[in-house]
PDB file of N, CA, C and O in Angstrom:
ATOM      1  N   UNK D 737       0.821  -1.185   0.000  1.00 83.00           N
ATOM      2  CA  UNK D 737       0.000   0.000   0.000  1.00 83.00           C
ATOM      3  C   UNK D 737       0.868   1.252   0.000  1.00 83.00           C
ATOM      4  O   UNK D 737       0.547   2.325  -0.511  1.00 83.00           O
ATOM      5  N   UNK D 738       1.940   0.999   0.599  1.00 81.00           N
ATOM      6  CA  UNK D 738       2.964   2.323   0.827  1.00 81.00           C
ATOM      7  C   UNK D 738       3.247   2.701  -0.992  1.00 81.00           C
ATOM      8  O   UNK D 738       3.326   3.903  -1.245  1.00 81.00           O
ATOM      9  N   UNK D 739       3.404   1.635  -2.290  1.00 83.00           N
ATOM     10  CA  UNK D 739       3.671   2.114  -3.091  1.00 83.00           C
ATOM     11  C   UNK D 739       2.326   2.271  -3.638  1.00 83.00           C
ATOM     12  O   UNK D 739       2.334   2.773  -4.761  1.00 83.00           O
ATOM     13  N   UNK D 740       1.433   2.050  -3.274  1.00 78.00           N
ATOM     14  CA  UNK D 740       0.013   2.788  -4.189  1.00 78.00           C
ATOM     15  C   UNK D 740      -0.499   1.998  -4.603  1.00 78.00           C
ATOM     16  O   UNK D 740      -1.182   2.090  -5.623  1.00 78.00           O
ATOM     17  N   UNK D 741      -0.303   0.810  -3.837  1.00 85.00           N
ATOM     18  CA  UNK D 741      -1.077  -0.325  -4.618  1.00 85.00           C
ATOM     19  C   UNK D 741      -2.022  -1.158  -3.482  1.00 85.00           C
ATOM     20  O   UNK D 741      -1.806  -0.761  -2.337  1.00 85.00           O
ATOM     21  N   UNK D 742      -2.861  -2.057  -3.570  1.00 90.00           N
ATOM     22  CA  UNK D 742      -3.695  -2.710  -3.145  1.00 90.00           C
ATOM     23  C   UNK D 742      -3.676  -3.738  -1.831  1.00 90.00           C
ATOM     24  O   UNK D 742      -2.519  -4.155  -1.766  1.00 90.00           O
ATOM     25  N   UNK D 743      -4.162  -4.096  -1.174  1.00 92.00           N
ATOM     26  CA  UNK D 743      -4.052  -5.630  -0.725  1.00 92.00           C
ATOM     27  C   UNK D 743      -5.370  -5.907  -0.529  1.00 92.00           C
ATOM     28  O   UNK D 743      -6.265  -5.238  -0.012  1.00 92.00           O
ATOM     29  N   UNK D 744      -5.353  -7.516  -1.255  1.00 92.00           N
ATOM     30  CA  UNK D 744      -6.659  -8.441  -1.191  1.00 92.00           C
ATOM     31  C   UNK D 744      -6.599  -9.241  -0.113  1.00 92.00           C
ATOM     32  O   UNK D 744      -5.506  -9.800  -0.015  1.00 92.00           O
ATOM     33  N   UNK D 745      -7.533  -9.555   0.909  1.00 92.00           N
ATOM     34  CA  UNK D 745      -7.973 -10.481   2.219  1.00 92.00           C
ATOM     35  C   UNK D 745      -8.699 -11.234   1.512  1.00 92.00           C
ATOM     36  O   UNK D 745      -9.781 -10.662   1.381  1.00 92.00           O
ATOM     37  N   UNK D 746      -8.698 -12.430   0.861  1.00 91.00           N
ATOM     38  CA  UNK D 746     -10.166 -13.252   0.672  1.00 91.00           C
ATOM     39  C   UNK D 746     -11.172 -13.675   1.299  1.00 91.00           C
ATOM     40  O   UNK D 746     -11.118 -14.792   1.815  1.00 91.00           O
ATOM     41  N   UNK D 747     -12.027 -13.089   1.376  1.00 90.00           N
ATOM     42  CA  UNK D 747     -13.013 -13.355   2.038  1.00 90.00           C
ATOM     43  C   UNK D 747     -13.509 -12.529   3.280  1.00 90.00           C
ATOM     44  O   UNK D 747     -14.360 -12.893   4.092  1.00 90.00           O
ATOM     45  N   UNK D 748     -12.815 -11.353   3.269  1.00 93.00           N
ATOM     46  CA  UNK D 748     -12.576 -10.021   4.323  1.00 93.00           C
ATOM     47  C   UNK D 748     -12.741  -8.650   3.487  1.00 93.00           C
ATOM     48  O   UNK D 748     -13.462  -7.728   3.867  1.00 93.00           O
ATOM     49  N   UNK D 749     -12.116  -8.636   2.512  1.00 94.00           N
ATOM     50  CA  UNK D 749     -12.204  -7.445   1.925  1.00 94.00           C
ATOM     51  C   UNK D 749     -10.746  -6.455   1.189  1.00 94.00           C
ATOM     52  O   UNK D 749      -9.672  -6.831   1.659  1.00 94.00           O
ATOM     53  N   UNK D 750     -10.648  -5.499   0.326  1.00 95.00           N
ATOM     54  CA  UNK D 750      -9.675  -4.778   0.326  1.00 95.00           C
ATOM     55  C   UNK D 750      -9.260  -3.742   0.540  1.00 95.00           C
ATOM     56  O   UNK D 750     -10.095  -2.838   0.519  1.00 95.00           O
ATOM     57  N   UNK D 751      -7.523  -3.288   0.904  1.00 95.00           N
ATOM     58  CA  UNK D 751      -7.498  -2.151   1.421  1.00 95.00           C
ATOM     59  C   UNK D 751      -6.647  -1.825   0.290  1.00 95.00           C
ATOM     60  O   UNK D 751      -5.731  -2.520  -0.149  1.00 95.00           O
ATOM     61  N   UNK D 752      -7.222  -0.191  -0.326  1.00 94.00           N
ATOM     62  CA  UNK D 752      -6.279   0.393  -1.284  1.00 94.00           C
ATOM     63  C   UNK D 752      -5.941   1.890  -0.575  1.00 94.00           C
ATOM     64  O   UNK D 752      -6.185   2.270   0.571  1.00 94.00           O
ATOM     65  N   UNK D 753      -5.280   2.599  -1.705  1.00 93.00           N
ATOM     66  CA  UNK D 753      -4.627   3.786  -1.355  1.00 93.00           C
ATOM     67  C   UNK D 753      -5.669   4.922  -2.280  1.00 93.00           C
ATOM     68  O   UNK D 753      -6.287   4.383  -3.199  1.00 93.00           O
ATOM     69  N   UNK D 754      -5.784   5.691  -2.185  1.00 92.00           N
ATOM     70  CA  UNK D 754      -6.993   6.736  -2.811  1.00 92.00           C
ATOM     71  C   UNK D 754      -6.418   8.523  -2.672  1.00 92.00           C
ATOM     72  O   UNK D 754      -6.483   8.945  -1.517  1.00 92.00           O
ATOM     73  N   UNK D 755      -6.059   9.209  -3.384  1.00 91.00           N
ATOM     74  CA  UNK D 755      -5.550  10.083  -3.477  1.00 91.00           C
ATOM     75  C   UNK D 755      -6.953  11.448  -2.942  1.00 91.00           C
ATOM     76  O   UNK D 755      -8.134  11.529  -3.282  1.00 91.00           O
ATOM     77  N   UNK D 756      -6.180  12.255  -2.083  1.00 92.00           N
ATOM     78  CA  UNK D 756      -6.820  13.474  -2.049  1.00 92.00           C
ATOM     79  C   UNK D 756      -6.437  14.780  -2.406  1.00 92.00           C
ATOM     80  O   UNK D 756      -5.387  15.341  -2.092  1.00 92.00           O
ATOM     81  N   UNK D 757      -7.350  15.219  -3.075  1.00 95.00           N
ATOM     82  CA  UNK D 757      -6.803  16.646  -4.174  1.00 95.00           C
ATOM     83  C   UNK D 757      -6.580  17.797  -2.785  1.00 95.00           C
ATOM     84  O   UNK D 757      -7.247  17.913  -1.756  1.00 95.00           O
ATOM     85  N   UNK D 758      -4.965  18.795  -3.417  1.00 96.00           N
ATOM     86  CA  UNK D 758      -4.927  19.452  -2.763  1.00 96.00           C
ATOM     87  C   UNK D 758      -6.180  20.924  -2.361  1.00 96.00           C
ATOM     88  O   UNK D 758      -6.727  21.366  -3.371  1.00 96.00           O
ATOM     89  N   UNK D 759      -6.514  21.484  -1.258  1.00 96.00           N
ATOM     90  CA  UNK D 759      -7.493  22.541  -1.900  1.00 96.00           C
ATOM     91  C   UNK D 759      -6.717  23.725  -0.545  1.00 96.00           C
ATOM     92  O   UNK D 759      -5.610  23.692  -0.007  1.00 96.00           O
ATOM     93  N   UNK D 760      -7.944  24.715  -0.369  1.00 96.00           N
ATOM     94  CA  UNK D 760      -7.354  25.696   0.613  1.00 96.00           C
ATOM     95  C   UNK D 760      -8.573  25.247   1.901  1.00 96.00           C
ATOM     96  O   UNK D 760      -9.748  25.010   1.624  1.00 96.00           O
ATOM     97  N   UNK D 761      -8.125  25.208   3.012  1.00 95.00           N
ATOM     98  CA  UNK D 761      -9.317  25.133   4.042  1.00 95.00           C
ATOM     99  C   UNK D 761      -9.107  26.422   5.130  1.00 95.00           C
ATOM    100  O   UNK D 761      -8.203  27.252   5.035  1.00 95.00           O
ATOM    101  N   UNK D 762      -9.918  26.401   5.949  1.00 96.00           N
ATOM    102  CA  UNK D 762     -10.056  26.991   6.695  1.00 96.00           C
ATOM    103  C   UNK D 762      -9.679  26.974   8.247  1.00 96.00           C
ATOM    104  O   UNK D 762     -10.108  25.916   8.707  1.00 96.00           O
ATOM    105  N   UNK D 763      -9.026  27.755   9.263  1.00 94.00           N
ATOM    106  CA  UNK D 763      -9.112  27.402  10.438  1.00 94.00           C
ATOM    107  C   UNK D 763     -10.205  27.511  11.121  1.00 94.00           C
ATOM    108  O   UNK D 763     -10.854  28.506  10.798  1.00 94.00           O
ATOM    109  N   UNK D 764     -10.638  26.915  11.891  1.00 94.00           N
ATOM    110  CA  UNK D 764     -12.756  27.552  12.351  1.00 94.00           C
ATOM    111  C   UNK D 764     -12.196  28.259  13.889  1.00 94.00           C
ATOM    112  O   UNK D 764     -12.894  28.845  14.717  1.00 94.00           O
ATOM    113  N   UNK D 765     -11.282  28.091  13.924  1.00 95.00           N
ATOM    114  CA  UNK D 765     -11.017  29.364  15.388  1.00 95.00           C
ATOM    115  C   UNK D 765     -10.623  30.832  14.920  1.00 95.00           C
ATOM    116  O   UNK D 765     -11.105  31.900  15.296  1.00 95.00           O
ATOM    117  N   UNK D 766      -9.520  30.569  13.911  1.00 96.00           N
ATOM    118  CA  UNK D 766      -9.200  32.205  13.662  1.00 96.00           C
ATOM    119  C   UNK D 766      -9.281  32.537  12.529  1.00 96.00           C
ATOM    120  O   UNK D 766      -8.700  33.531  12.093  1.00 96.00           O
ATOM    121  N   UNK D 767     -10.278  31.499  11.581  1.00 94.00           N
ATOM    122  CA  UNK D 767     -10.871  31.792  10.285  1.00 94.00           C
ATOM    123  C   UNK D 767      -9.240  31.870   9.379  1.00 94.00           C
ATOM    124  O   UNK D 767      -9.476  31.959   8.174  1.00 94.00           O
ATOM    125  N   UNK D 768      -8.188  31.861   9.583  1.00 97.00           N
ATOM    126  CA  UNK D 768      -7.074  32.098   8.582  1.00 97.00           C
ATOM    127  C   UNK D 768      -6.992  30.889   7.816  1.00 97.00           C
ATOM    128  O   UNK D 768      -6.681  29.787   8.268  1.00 97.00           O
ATOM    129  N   UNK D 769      -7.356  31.221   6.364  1.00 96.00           N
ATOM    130  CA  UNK D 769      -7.007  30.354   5.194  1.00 96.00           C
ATOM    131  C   UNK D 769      -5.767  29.397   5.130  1.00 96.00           C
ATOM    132  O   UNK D 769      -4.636  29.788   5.417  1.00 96.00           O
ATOM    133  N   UNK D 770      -5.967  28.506   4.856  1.00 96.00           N
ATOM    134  CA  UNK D 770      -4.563  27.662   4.795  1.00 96.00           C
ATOM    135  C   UNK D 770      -4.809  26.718   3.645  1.00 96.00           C
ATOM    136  O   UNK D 770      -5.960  26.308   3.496  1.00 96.00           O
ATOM    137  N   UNK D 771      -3.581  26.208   2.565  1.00 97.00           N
ATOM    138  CA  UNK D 771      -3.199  26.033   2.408  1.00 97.00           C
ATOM    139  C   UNK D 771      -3.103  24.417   2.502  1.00 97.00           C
ATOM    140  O   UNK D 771      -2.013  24.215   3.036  1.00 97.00           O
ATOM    141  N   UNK D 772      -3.912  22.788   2.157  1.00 95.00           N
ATOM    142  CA  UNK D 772      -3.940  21.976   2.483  1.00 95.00           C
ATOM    143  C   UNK D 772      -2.753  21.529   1.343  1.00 95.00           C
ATOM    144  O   UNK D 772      -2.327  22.287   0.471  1.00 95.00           O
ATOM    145  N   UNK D 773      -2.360  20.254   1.536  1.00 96.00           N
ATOM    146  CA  UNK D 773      -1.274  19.843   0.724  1.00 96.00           C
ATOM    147  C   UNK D 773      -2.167  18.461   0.101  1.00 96.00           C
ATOM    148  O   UNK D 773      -2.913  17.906   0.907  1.00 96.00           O
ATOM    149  N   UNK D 774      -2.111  18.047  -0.966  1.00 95.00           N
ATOM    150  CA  UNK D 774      -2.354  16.643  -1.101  1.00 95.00           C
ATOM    151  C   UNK D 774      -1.666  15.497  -1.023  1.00 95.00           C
ATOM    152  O   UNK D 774      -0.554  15.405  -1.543  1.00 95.00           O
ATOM    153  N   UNK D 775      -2.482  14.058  -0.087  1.00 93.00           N
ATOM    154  CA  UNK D 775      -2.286  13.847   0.442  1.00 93.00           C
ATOM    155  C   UNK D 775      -2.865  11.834  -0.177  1.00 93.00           C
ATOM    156  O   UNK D 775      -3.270  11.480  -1.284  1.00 93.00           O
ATOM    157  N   UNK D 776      -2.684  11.144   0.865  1.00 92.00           N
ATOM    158  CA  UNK D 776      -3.529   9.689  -0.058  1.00 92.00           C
ATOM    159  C   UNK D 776      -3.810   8.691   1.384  1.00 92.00           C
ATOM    160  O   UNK D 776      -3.011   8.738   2.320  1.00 92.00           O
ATOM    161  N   UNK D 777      -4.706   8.041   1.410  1.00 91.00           N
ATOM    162  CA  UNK D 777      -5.336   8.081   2.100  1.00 91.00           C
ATOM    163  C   UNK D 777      -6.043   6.757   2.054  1.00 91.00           C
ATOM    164  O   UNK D 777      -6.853   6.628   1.136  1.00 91.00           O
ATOM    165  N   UNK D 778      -5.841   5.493   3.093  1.00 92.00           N
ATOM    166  CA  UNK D 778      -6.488   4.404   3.094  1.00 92.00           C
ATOM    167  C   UNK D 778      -7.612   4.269   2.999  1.00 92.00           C
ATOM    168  O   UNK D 778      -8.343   4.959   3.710  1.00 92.00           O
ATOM    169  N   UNK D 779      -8.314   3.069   1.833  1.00 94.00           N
ATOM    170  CA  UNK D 779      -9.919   2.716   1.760  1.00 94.00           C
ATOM    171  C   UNK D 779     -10.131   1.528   1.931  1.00 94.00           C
ATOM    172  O   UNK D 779      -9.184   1.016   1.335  1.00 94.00           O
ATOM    173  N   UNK D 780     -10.949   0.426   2.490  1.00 95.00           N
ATOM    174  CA  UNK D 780     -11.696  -0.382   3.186  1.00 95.00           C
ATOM    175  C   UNK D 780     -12.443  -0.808   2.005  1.00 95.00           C
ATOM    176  O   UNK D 780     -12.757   0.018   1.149  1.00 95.00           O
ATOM    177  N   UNK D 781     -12.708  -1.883   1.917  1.00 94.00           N
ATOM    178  CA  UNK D 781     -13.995  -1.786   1.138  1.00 94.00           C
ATOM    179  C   UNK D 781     -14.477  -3.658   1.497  1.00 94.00           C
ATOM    180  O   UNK D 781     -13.573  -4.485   1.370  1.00 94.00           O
ATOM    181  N   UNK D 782     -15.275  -3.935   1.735  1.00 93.00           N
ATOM    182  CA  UNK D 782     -15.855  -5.343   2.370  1.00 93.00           C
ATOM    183  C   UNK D 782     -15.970  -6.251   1.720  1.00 93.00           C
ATOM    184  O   UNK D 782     -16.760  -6.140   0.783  1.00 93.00           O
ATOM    185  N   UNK D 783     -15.437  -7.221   1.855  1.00 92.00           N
ATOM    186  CA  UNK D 783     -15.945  -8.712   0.786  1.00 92.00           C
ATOM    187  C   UNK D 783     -17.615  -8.462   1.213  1.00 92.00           C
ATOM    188  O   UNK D 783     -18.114  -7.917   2.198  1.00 92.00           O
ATOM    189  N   UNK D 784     -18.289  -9.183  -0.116  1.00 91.00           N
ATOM    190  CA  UNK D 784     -19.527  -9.730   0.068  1.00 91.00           C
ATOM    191  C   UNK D 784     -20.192 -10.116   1.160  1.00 91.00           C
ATOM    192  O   UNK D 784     -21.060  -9.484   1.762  1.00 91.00           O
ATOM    193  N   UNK D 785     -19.584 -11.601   1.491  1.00 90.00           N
ATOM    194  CA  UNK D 785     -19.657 -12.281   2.902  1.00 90.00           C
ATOM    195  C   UNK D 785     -19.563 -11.192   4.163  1.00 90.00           C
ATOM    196  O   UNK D 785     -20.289 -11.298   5.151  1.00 90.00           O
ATOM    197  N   UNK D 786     -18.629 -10.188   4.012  1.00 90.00           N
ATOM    198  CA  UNK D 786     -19.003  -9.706   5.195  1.00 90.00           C
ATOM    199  C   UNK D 786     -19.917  -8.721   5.351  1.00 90.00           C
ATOM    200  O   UNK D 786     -20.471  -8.585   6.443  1.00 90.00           O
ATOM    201  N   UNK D 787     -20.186  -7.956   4.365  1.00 88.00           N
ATOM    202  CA  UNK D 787     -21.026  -7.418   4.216  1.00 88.00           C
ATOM    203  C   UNK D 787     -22.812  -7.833   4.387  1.00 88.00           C
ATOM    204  O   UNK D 787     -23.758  -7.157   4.792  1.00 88.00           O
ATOM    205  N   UNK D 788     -22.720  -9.280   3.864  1.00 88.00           N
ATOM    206  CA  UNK D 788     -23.981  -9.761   3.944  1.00 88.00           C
ATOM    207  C   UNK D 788     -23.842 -10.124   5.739  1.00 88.00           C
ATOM    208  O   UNK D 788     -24.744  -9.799   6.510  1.00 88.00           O
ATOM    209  N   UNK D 789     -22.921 -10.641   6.079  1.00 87.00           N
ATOM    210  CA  UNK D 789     -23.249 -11.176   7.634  1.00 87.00           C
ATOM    211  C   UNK D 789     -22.990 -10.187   8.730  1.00 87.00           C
ATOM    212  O   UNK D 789     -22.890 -10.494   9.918  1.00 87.00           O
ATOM    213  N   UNK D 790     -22.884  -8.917   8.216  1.00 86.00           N
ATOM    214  CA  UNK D 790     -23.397  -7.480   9.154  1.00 86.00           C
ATOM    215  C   UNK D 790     -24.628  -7.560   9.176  1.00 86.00           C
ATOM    216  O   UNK D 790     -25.319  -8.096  10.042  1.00 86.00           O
ATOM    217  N   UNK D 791     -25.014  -6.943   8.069  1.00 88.00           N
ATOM    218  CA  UNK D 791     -26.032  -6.802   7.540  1.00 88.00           C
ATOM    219  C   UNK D 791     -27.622  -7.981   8.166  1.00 88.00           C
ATOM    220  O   UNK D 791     -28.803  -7.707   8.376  1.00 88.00           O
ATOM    221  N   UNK D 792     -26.895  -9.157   8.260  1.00 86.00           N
ATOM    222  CA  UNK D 792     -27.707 -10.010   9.205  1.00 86.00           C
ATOM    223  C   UNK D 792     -27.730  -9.934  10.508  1.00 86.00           C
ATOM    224  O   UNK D 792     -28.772 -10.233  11.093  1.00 86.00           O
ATOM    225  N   UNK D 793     -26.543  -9.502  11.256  1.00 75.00           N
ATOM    226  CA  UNK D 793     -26.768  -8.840  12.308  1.00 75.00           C
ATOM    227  C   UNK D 793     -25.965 -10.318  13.534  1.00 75.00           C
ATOM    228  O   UNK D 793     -25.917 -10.462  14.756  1.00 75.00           O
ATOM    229  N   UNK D 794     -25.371 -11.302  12.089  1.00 65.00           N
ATOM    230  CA  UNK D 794     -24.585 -12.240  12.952  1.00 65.00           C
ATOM    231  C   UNK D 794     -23.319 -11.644  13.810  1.00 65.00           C
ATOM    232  O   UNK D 794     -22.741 -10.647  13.378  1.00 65.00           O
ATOM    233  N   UNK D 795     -22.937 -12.210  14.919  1.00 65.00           N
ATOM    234  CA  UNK D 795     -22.287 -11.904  15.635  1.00 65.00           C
ATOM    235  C   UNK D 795     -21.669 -13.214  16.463  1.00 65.00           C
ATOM    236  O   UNK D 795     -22.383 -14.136  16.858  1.00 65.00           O
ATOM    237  N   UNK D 796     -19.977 -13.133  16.695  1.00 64.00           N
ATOM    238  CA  UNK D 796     -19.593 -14.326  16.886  1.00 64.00           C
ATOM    239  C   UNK D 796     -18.863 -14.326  18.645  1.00 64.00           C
ATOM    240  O   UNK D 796     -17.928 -13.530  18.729  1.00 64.00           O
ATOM    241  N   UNK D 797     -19.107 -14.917  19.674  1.00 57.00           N
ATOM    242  CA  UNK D 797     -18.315 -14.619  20.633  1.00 57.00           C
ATOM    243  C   UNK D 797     -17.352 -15.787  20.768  1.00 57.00           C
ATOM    244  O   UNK D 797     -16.470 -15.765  21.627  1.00 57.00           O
TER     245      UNK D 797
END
């Protein structure tokens, strides 16, 4: 993932890398504009299976 690439869990799900565009934000205390840098940023995304057995509300102790 460090070089921008993927990893597959079978049967868990994958985690990739996802880029965020630089923009300008705001401080919300002293309102001064800044300057964000872009940046990349881990994504999740669920196998099927687990998704369906949330979704059912199974739970394993």
């Amino acid at each position: 993932m460090a070089r921008g690439g993927r990893v597959e869990l079978r049967g868990f799900g994958v985690f990739s890398v996802s880029p965020r565009q630089a923009r300008i934000g705001r401080n919300p205390r002293t309102g001064e504009y800044l300057k964000i840098e872009q940046k990349r940023f881990a994504v999740f995304k669920a196998s099927r299976a687990v998704h369906e057995r949330l979704n059912r509300g199974e739970v394993s102790n």
